[in-house]
Short mmCIF file of C-alpha atoms and ligand atoms in Angstrom, two decimals:
data_model
loop_
_atom_site.label_atom_id
_atom_site.label_comp_id
_atom_site.label_asym_id
_atom_site.label_seq_id
_atom_site.Cartn_x
_atom_site.Cartn_y
_atom_site.Cartn_z
CA MET N 90 -34.82 -8.44 -49.29
CA ASN N 91 -31.56 -6.61 -49.78
CA LEU N 92 -28.32 -8.14 -48.59
CA HIS N 93 -24.99 -6.75 -47.47
CA GLU N 94 -22.09 -7.07 -49.88
CA TYR N 95 -20.42 -9.79 -47.78
CA GLN N 96 -23.63 -11.85 -47.67
CA GLY N 97 -24.22 -11.46 -51.40
CA LYS N 98 -20.66 -12.56 -52.10
CA GLU N 99 -21.15 -15.67 -49.94
CA ILE N 100 -24.15 -16.65 -52.06
CA LEU N 101 -22.21 -15.96 -55.26
CA ALA N 102 -19.28 -18.05 -54.07
CA SER N 103 -21.59 -20.93 -53.12
CA TYR N 104 -22.53 -21.16 -56.82
CA GLY N 105 -18.96 -21.01 -58.04
CA VAL N 106 -18.76 -17.30 -58.87
CA ALA N 107 -15.21 -16.05 -58.29
CA ILE N 108 -15.14 -13.28 -55.67
CA GLN N 109 -12.64 -11.05 -53.96
CA ARG N 110 -11.99 -13.06 -50.77
CA GLY N 111 -13.11 -11.37 -47.58
CA VAL N 112 -14.14 -11.74 -43.95
CA VAL N 113 -16.66 -9.56 -42.10
CA ALA N 114 -15.66 -7.83 -38.84
CA GLN N 115 -17.52 -5.93 -36.14
CA THR N 116 -14.48 -4.51 -34.32
CA PRO N 117 -10.94 -3.37 -35.24
CA GLU N 118 -9.56 -6.47 -33.43
CA GLU N 119 -11.72 -8.73 -35.55
CA ALA N 120 -10.62 -6.76 -38.60
CA VAL N 121 -6.94 -7.42 -37.85
CA ALA N 122 -7.62 -11.12 -37.24
CA ALA N 123 -9.53 -11.24 -40.53
CA ALA N 124 -6.68 -9.55 -42.39
CA LYS N 125 -4.16 -12.07 -40.99
CA LYS N 126 -6.38 -14.95 -42.03
CA ILE N 127 -6.72 -13.56 -45.57
CA THR N 128 -2.96 -13.05 -45.82
CA ASP N 129 -2.41 -16.66 -44.74
CA GLU N 130 -4.77 -17.90 -47.42
CA THR N 131 -3.96 -15.60 -50.31
CA GLY N 132 -0.53 -14.20 -49.58
CA SER N 133 -1.92 -10.70 -50.12
CA GLY N 134 -0.37 -8.17 -47.73
CA TRP N 135 -2.64 -5.27 -48.69
CA HIS N 136 -6.28 -5.25 -47.77
CA VAL N 137 -9.35 -3.25 -48.62
CA ILE N 138 -11.68 -2.26 -45.77
CA LYS N 139 -15.28 -1.82 -46.87
CA ALA N 140 -18.22 -0.41 -44.89
CA GLN N 141 -21.21 -2.77 -44.97
CA ILE N 142 -24.41 -0.78 -45.41
CA HIS N 143 -27.37 -1.23 -47.73
CA ALA N 144 -26.32 1.53 -50.12
CA GLY N 145 -23.89 1.90 -52.97
CA GLY N 146 -21.42 4.67 -53.69
CA ARG N 147 -19.53 3.81 -50.51
CA GLY N 148 -16.19 4.44 -52.17
CA LYS N 149 -17.13 8.06 -52.85
CA GLY N 150 -18.28 8.57 -49.26
CA GLY N 151 -15.04 7.30 -47.69
CA GLY N 152 -16.42 3.88 -46.84
CA VAL N 153 -13.87 1.90 -48.91
CA LYS N 154 -10.17 2.26 -48.01
CA ILE N 155 -6.92 0.45 -48.66
CA ALA N 156 -4.71 -0.72 -45.79
CA LYS N 157 -1.05 -1.45 -46.54
CA ASN N 158 -0.35 -3.20 -43.24
CA LEU N 159 -2.06 -4.47 -40.09
CA GLU N 160 -1.72 -1.13 -38.25
CA GLU N 161 -3.61 0.53 -41.06
CA VAL N 162 -6.24 -2.25 -41.01
CA SER N 163 -6.79 -1.49 -37.35
CA SER N 164 -6.90 2.30 -37.68
CA ILE N 165 -9.09 2.32 -40.81
CA ALA N 166 -11.50 -0.24 -39.33
CA ASN N 167 -11.63 1.87 -36.18
CA GLN N 168 -12.47 4.91 -38.26
CA ILE N 169 -15.12 3.26 -40.47
CA ILE N 170 -16.94 1.14 -37.86
CA GLY N 171 -19.38 3.44 -36.09
CA MET N 172 -19.13 6.21 -38.68
CA GLN N 173 -22.21 7.78 -40.23
CA LEU N 174 -21.56 7.08 -43.90
CA ILE N 175 -23.01 9.50 -46.41
CA THR N 176 -23.11 8.38 -50.05
CA PRO N 177 -25.19 9.46 -53.06
CA GLN N 178 -27.51 6.55 -52.23
CA THR N 179 -28.04 7.07 -48.49
CA PRO N 180 -30.49 9.51 -46.86
CA PRO N 181 -28.87 12.97 -46.42
CA GLU N 182 -27.89 12.19 -42.83
CA GLY N 183 -26.14 8.98 -43.94
CA LYS N 184 -26.29 5.49 -42.44
CA PRO N 185 -24.46 4.13 -39.40
CA VAL N 186 -21.81 1.50 -40.16
CA HIS N 187 -21.99 -1.52 -37.86
CA GLN N 188 -19.52 -3.79 -39.64
CA VAL N 189 -16.79 -3.85 -42.28
CA LEU N 190 -15.65 -6.37 -44.84
CA ILE N 191 -11.92 -6.99 -44.87
CA ALA N 192 -10.90 -8.24 -48.29
CA GLU N 193 -7.73 -9.05 -50.17
CA ASP N 194 -6.47 -6.24 -52.37
CA VAL N 195 -7.11 -7.47 -55.88
CA TYR N 196 -5.97 -4.34 -57.70
CA TYR N 197 -2.34 -5.44 -57.51
CA PRO N 198 -0.21 -4.22 -60.40
CA GLY N 199 1.18 -6.49 -63.07
CA ALA N 200 2.31 -6.74 -66.64
CA SER N 201 -1.05 -6.34 -68.30
CA GLU N 202 -3.79 -3.97 -67.44
CA ILE N 203 -6.57 -4.08 -64.86
CA SER N 204 -10.12 -3.55 -66.16
CA GLU N 205 -13.39 -2.88 -64.34
CA PHE N 206 -16.68 -4.02 -65.88
CA TYR N 207 -20.31 -3.66 -64.95
CA VAL N 208 -22.58 -6.72 -64.89
CA SER N 209 -26.11 -7.00 -63.55
CA VAL N 210 -28.82 -9.64 -63.81
CA LEU N 211 -32.46 -8.69 -63.44
CA LEU N 212 -35.94 -9.45 -64.67
CA ASN N 213 -37.18 -7.57 -67.70
CA ARG N 214 -40.87 -7.39 -66.86
CA SER N 215 -41.94 -6.26 -70.30
CA THR N 216 -40.47 -9.32 -72.05
CA GLY N 217 -40.88 -11.73 -69.16
CA LYS N 218 -37.25 -12.73 -69.51
CA ASN N 219 -34.17 -12.42 -67.39
CA MET N 220 -31.68 -9.91 -68.60
CA ILE N 221 -27.95 -9.55 -68.23
CA MET N 222 -26.94 -5.93 -68.53
CA TYR N 223 -23.22 -5.31 -68.95
CA SER N 224 -20.73 -2.65 -69.83
CA THR N 225 -17.05 -2.02 -70.27
CA GLU N 226 -17.55 1.10 -68.10
CA GLY N 227 -17.45 -0.58 -64.69
CA GLY N 228 -16.53 1.02 -61.40
CA MET N 229 -18.59 4.13 -62.00
CA ASP N 230 -22.25 5.06 -61.74
CA ILE N 231 -24.15 3.04 -64.32
CA GLU N 232 -26.77 5.83 -64.38
CA THR N 233 -24.09 8.23 -65.63
CA VAL N 234 -22.95 5.73 -68.26
CA ALA N 235 -26.59 5.32 -69.36
CA GLU N 236 -26.93 9.08 -69.73
CA GLU N 237 -23.63 9.98 -71.34
CA THR N 238 -22.57 6.88 -73.28
CA PRO N 239 -25.63 4.62 -73.62
CA HIS N 240 -24.02 2.76 -76.53
CA LEU N 241 -21.54 1.28 -74.05
CA ILE N 242 -24.30 -0.62 -72.23
CA PHE N 243 -25.25 -4.01 -73.69
CA THR N 244 -28.08 -6.33 -72.79
CA GLU N 245 -28.56 -10.05 -73.28
CA GLU N 246 -31.98 -11.57 -72.68
CA ILE N 247 -32.27 -15.07 -71.30
CA ASP N 248 -35.35 -17.20 -71.57
CA PRO N 249 -35.88 -18.63 -68.08
CA ALA N 250 -37.36 -21.77 -69.63
CA THR N 251 -34.14 -22.72 -71.42
CA GLY N 252 -31.57 -20.97 -69.26
CA MET N 253 -28.47 -19.31 -70.62
CA MET N 254 -27.05 -20.72 -73.85
CA PRO N 255 -23.26 -21.10 -74.11
CA PHE N 256 -23.13 -18.70 -77.09
CA GLN N 257 -24.63 -15.97 -74.94
CA ALA N 258 -21.81 -16.12 -72.40
CA ARG N 259 -19.28 -16.06 -75.25
CA LYS N 260 -20.99 -13.04 -76.80
CA ILE N 261 -20.78 -11.15 -73.52
CA ALA N 262 -17.08 -11.95 -73.06
CA PHE N 263 -16.46 -10.88 -76.65
CA ASN N 264 -18.37 -7.59 -76.33
CA LEU N 265 -16.36 -6.80 -73.21
CA GLY N 266 -13.26 -6.93 -75.41
CA LEU N 267 -11.63 -9.88 -73.67
CA SER N 268 -9.37 -12.52 -75.08
CA GLY N 269 -7.32 -15.51 -73.98
CA GLN N 270 -7.51 -16.52 -70.33
CA ALA N 271 -9.70 -13.54 -69.39
CA PHE N 272 -12.20 -14.45 -72.14
CA LYS N 273 -12.51 -17.97 -70.72
CA GLY N 274 -12.70 -16.60 -67.18
CA MET N 275 -15.55 -14.26 -68.12
CA ILE N 276 -17.56 -17.09 -69.72
CA LYS N 277 -17.23 -19.09 -66.52
CA PHE N 278 -18.04 -16.04 -64.42
CA ILE N 279 -21.19 -15.11 -66.37
CA SER N 280 -22.47 -18.69 -66.45
CA ALA N 281 -21.99 -19.16 -62.71
CA LEU N 282 -23.50 -15.73 -62.03
CA TYR N 283 -26.64 -16.53 -63.99
CA THR N 284 -26.99 -19.89 -62.23
CA ALA N 285 -26.61 -18.15 -58.86
CA TYR N 286 -29.26 -15.56 -59.79
CA ASP N 287 -31.66 -18.26 -60.94
CA LYS N 288 -31.14 -20.74 -58.10
CA SER N 289 -31.17 -18.13 -55.32
CA ASP N 290 -34.48 -16.67 -56.60
CA SER N 291 -32.95 -13.22 -56.68
CA SER N 292 -34.65 -10.22 -58.21
CA LEU N 293 -31.42 -8.29 -58.74
CA PHE N 294 -27.70 -8.91 -58.94
CA GLU N 295 -25.55 -5.88 -59.57
CA ILE N 296 -21.83 -6.53 -59.70
CA ASN N 297 -19.99 -3.26 -60.14
CA PRO N 298 -17.14 -3.66 -60.63
CA VAL N 299 -16.39 -7.08 -62.04
CA LEU N 300 -12.61 -7.01 -62.15
CA LYS N 301 -10.12 -8.41 -64.62
CA THR N 302 -6.97 -8.63 -62.53
CA SER N 303 -3.51 -8.04 -63.94
CA ASP N 304 -3.08 -11.82 -64.08
CA ASP N 305 -6.32 -12.19 -66.04
CA LYS N 306 -8.60 -13.50 -63.31
CA ILE N 307 -12.25 -12.40 -63.45
CA LEU N 308 -13.89 -11.77 -60.09
CA ALA N 309 -16.69 -9.92 -58.32
CA VAL N 310 -15.30 -7.01 -56.31
CA ASP N 311 -18.71 -5.65 -55.25
CA ALA N 312 -22.08 -7.41 -54.95
CA LYS N 313 -25.52 -5.93 -54.63
CA VAL N 314 -27.98 -8.79 -54.19
CA SER N 315 -31.75 -8.58 -53.67
CA ILE N 316 -33.65 -11.78 -52.96
CA ASP N 317 -37.27 -12.01 -54.05
CA ASP N 318 -39.27 -11.92 -50.78
CA ASN N 319 -41.93 -14.14 -52.30
CA ALA N 320 -39.38 -16.91 -52.75
CA LEU N 321 -37.92 -16.77 -49.25
CA PHE N 322 -40.03 -19.73 -48.18
CA ARG N 323 -37.81 -21.83 -50.45
CA HIS N 324 -34.62 -20.51 -48.85
CA LYS N 325 -35.02 -20.81 -45.10
CA ASP N 326 -31.27 -20.27 -44.65
CA TYR N 327 -31.51 -16.78 -46.22
CA ILE N 328 -34.02 -15.50 -43.67
CA ALA N 329 -31.23 -15.03 -41.11
CA LEU N 330 -29.46 -12.70 -43.58
CA ARG N 331 -32.03 -9.98 -43.05
CA ASP N 332 -30.60 -6.94 -41.26
CA ILE N 333 -33.53 -4.89 -39.99
CA ARG N 334 -31.16 -2.14 -38.83
CA GLU N 335 -30.93 -1.24 -42.53
CA GLU N 336 -34.68 -1.01 -43.03
CA ASN N 337 -37.16 1.76 -42.37
CA PRO N 338 -38.28 1.23 -38.72
CA ILE N 339 -41.92 2.13 -39.45
CA GLU N 340 -42.01 -0.40 -42.29
CA VAL N 341 -40.49 -3.07 -40.04
CA GLU N 342 -43.15 -2.42 -37.37
CA ALA N 343 -45.94 -2.45 -39.96
CA GLY N 344 -44.67 -5.78 -41.29
CA GLU N 345 -44.77 -7.25 -37.79
CA VAL N 346 -48.49 -6.45 -37.45
CA GLY N 347 -49.28 -7.50 -41.01
CA LEU N 348 -49.90 -4.07 -42.53
CA ASN N 349 -48.64 -3.17 -45.99
CA TYR N 350 -46.89 0.13 -45.35
CA VAL N 351 -44.36 1.84 -47.60
CA ASP N 352 -42.74 5.04 -46.38
CA LEU N 353 -42.70 7.96 -48.83
CA ASP N 354 -41.38 11.52 -48.72
CA GLY N 355 -44.62 13.54 -48.68
CA ASN N 356 -46.83 15.17 -46.06
CA VAL N 357 -50.26 13.51 -46.40
CA GLY N 358 -50.67 10.25 -44.53
CA CYS N 359 -52.95 7.72 -46.22
CA MET N 360 -55.01 4.92 -44.76
CA VAL N 361 -56.76 2.93 -47.46
CA ASN N 362 -58.15 -0.57 -47.95
CA GLY N 363 -57.00 -2.36 -51.05
CA ALA N 364 -53.80 -1.68 -52.97
CA GLY N 365 -55.64 -0.37 -56.05
CA LEU N 366 -57.62 2.20 -54.11
CA ALA N 367 -54.43 3.10 -52.23
CA MET N 368 -52.67 3.85 -55.52
CA ALA N 369 -55.64 5.90 -56.76
CA THR N 370 -55.69 7.81 -53.47
CA MET N 371 -52.03 8.65 -53.80
CA ASP N 372 -52.70 9.97 -57.31
CA LEU N 373 -55.55 12.08 -55.97
CA ILE N 374 -53.33 13.60 -53.30
CA LYS N 375 -50.70 14.43 -55.91
CA GLN N 376 -53.29 16.09 -58.13
CA THR N 377 -54.39 18.37 -55.31
CA GLY N 378 -50.82 19.58 -54.89
CA GLY N 379 -50.09 17.41 -51.87
CA ASP N 380 -47.60 14.58 -51.61
CA PRO N 381 -48.34 11.18 -50.07
CA ALA N 382 -46.32 10.42 -46.93
CA ASN N 383 -46.90 6.73 -47.27
CA PHE N 384 -48.67 3.90 -48.99
CA LEU N 385 -50.80 1.97 -46.52
CA ASP N 386 -53.18 -0.83 -47.33
CA VAL N 387 -55.02 -1.78 -44.12
CA GLY N 388 -56.60 -4.75 -45.88
CA GLY N 389 -60.10 -6.17 -45.70
CA THR N 390 -60.60 -6.11 -41.93
CA ALA N 391 -60.40 -2.44 -41.06
CA ASP N 392 -61.53 -2.93 -37.46
CA ALA N 393 -60.92 -0.53 -34.58
CA ALA N 394 -57.68 -2.20 -33.46
CA ARG N 395 -56.24 -2.18 -36.97
CA VAL N 396 -57.28 1.40 -37.60
CA GLU N 397 -55.64 2.46 -34.35
CA THR N 398 -52.41 0.63 -35.23
CA ALA N 399 -52.47 2.26 -38.66
CA PHE N 400 -52.90 5.74 -37.12
CA ARG N 401 -49.99 5.08 -34.75
CA LEU N 402 -47.75 4.09 -37.64
CA ILE N 403 -48.69 7.06 -39.83
CA LEU N 404 -48.16 9.50 -36.95
CA LYS N 405 -44.59 8.23 -36.41
CA ASP N 406 -43.64 10.08 -39.58
CA PRO N 407 -42.93 13.69 -38.48
CA ASN N 408 -43.66 15.04 -41.97
CA VAL N 409 -47.35 14.15 -41.84
CA LYS N 410 -49.53 17.29 -41.92
CA ALA N 411 -52.90 15.64 -42.54
CA ILE N 412 -54.29 12.13 -42.83
CA LEU N 413 -56.67 10.94 -45.49
CA VAL N 414 -58.69 7.84 -44.68
CA ASN N 415 -60.24 6.43 -47.83
CA ILE N 416 -62.08 3.18 -47.26
CA PHE N 417 -64.51 1.29 -49.42
CA GLY N 418 -66.93 -0.82 -47.41
CA GLY N 419 -67.53 -3.89 -49.48
CA ILE N 420 -66.85 -6.75 -47.09
CA VAL N 421 -66.31 -4.46 -44.11
CA ARG N 422 -69.21 -2.21 -43.01
CA CYS N 423 -68.47 1.54 -43.12
CA ASP N 424 -70.18 2.24 -39.80
CA ARG N 425 -67.84 -0.25 -38.10
CA VAL N 426 -64.84 1.46 -39.65
CA ALA N 427 -66.19 4.86 -38.58
CA GLN N 428 -66.64 3.59 -35.04
CA GLY N 429 -63.09 2.25 -35.22
CA ILE N 430 -61.80 5.67 -36.25
CA VAL N 431 -63.69 7.42 -33.44
CA ASP N 432 -62.48 4.88 -30.86
CA ALA N 433 -58.91 5.00 -32.13
CA TYR N 434 -58.98 8.81 -32.03
CA LYS N 435 -60.13 8.77 -28.42
CA ASN N 436 -57.52 6.17 -27.45
CA LEU N 437 -54.73 8.08 -29.12
CA GLY N 438 -55.71 11.37 -27.48
CA ASP N 439 -53.00 14.00 -27.88
CA ALA N 440 -50.99 11.82 -30.24
CA ILE N 441 -53.24 12.98 -33.07
CA ASN N 442 -52.20 16.54 -33.81
CA VAL N 443 -53.15 16.77 -37.49
CA PRO N 444 -56.54 16.98 -39.18
CA ILE N 445 -58.07 13.75 -40.43
CA ILE N 446 -60.25 13.61 -43.52
CA VAL N 447 -62.38 10.52 -43.81
CA ARG N 448 -64.08 9.24 -46.92
CA LEU N 449 -66.13 6.09 -46.39
CA GLN N 450 -68.10 4.64 -49.29
CA GLY N 451 -70.12 1.47 -49.57
CA THR N 452 -72.22 -0.47 -47.10
CA ASN N 453 -73.78 1.83 -44.46
CA ALA N 454 -71.79 4.85 -45.67
CA ASP N 455 -74.58 7.22 -44.53
CA ILE N 456 -74.56 5.89 -40.96
CA ALA N 457 -70.77 6.15 -41.00
CA LYS N 458 -70.85 9.80 -42.07
CA GLU N 459 -73.35 10.54 -39.33
CA LEU N 460 -71.06 8.90 -36.76
CA ILE N 461 -68.05 10.94 -37.89
CA ASP N 462 -69.93 14.24 -38.13
CA SER N 463 -71.45 13.90 -34.65
CA SER N 464 -68.24 12.73 -32.96
CA GLY N 465 -67.08 16.26 -32.14
CA LEU N 466 -63.52 15.29 -33.06
CA ASN N 467 -61.12 17.01 -35.47
CA VAL N 468 -62.27 14.62 -38.18
CA LEU N 469 -63.84 15.84 -41.40
CA SER N 470 -65.98 13.59 -43.51
CA ALA N 471 -66.15 13.63 -47.26
CA THR N 472 -68.41 11.76 -49.63
CA ALA N 473 -66.94 12.43 -53.05
CA PHE N 474 -63.32 11.87 -54.04
CA GLN N 475 -62.99 15.52 -55.07
CA GLU N 476 -64.47 16.73 -51.79
CA ALA N 477 -61.86 14.67 -49.92
CA ALA N 478 -59.17 16.18 -52.12
CA ASP N 479 -60.34 19.75 -51.46
CA LYS N 480 -60.40 19.16 -47.72
CA ILE N 481 -56.88 17.74 -47.84
CA GLN N 482 -55.71 20.79 -49.74
CA GLN N 483 -57.16 23.12 -47.11
CA ALA N 484 -55.67 21.03 -44.33
CA ILE N 485 -52.09 21.17 -45.60
CA LYS N 486 -52.19 24.88 -46.35
P1 GDP E 230 -19.28 1.09 -53.86
O1 GDP E 230 -18.54 2.38 -53.93
O2 GDP E 230 -20.29 1.07 -52.75
O3 GDP E 230 -19.88 0.70 -55.17
O4 GDP E 230 -18.22 -0.04 -53.44
P2 GDP E 230 -17.25 -0.96 -54.33
O5 GDP E 230 -17.20 -2.28 -53.71
O6 GDP E 230 -17.65 -0.92 -55.76
O7 GDP E 230 -15.84 -0.28 -54.14
C1 GDP E 230 -15.59 1.02 -54.57
C2 GDP E 230 -14.28 1.10 -55.28
O8 GDP E 230 -13.23 0.72 -54.42
C3 GDP E 230 -14.15 0.19 -56.49
O9 GDP E 230 -14.72 0.71 -57.66
C4 GDP E 230 -12.66 0.07 -56.60
O10 GDP E 230 -12.16 1.13 -57.37
C5 GDP E 230 -12.16 0.22 -55.18
N1 GDP E 230 -11.73 -1.09 -54.67
C6 GDP E 230 -12.49 -2.14 -54.29
N2 GDP E 230 -11.75 -3.17 -53.96
C7 GDP E 230 -10.46 -2.80 -54.12
C8 GDP E 230 -9.19 -3.45 -53.94
O11 GDP E 230 -9.06 -4.60 -53.58
N3 GDP E 230 -8.08 -2.69 -54.20
C9 GDP E 230 -8.14 -1.41 -54.62
N4 GDP E 230 -7.01 -0.76 -54.84
N5 GDP E 230 -9.31 -0.77 -54.82
C10 GDP E 230 -10.46 -1.47 -54.56
MN1 MN E 231 -19.72 -0.83 -56.50
#
């Protein structure tokens, strides 16, 4: 589950990670009230107004702006709230902004320099350890840094069994070129950040930038936080942080009816039972020159109602040019699935406007094929994997 910046920062702060202070606002009036409150608490007269969407690169898209006074807070908030924000990480049409974070300006000038760092915490699946990835090149695309100056990205692996060792935090602060107060601040920051990652059961923290202020404070200016869905049962208070407006509406609907659906960019809809067969089916579609429009595991009980729901979901994607149903009847009988497909087709009527290729293998596959072939519907049956692939290829041509 991905969080908004302001929510991620609240979690960080609850574990003692220093953050840029901020208050979320839904309207320009709330934004002004928030700015006043922050000024009262911090003395900072300048504020940064930040669009809250589940995508990075907001600065580049005009979703992060500085306000020098309350009039500017109001006018900038008015401009950003309700805008369709396009960034390198949003879909081409952008994402609507429903709320903004008003935060204290922490880039104030001073005697010594300001520095921006990159710090992320994630799981390295190949070593089974947590990993802190960090760089002196904060504030810009880490992908670009990785491509152009990979030697400026460091990693530190942490054994989850022992947790982070004090020398590891010191090493990170040292590699970031810090000294004095900032060195100490970074050690505290990294230690608290790792604790927050561990205790919140997150799967990703990406803090870009981590700022060293001109008075040598270390704080999180941005926060991308993803909580591991499988651990949400341990964090009942996080469930309310979900913002389904940010999620794919077809995926949200599928989740509500217990279907595993992942939206993809292609043109061939897939309805498969079992995640392994679903992956193999997507490979097959790719090999025939098609492109899967989705991943969909209908699970063990592919009955008529479920099949119909699955068809409805797949057809919501306007890019779908054909649907491949690939079901193995091990627990479920193929003839029941076939009947489900025929019934669903009849119920959906005109909603089905693309050819459907059905491959049913396993228990009663022959009866199932018979049922499909004699249905008189725009449904083609296939027995072999390759036959299904060929029929898909013809269908999308
Ligand atoms: P992103 O573009 O979505 O990654 O959003 P960030 O939270 O990283 O903000 C983008 C950029 O805005 C940062 O890299 C900073 O350069 C700038 N920024 C953020 N907060 C402040 C602030 O308090 N003052 C100033 N002057 N700039 C800020
Ligand atoms: Mn950022």
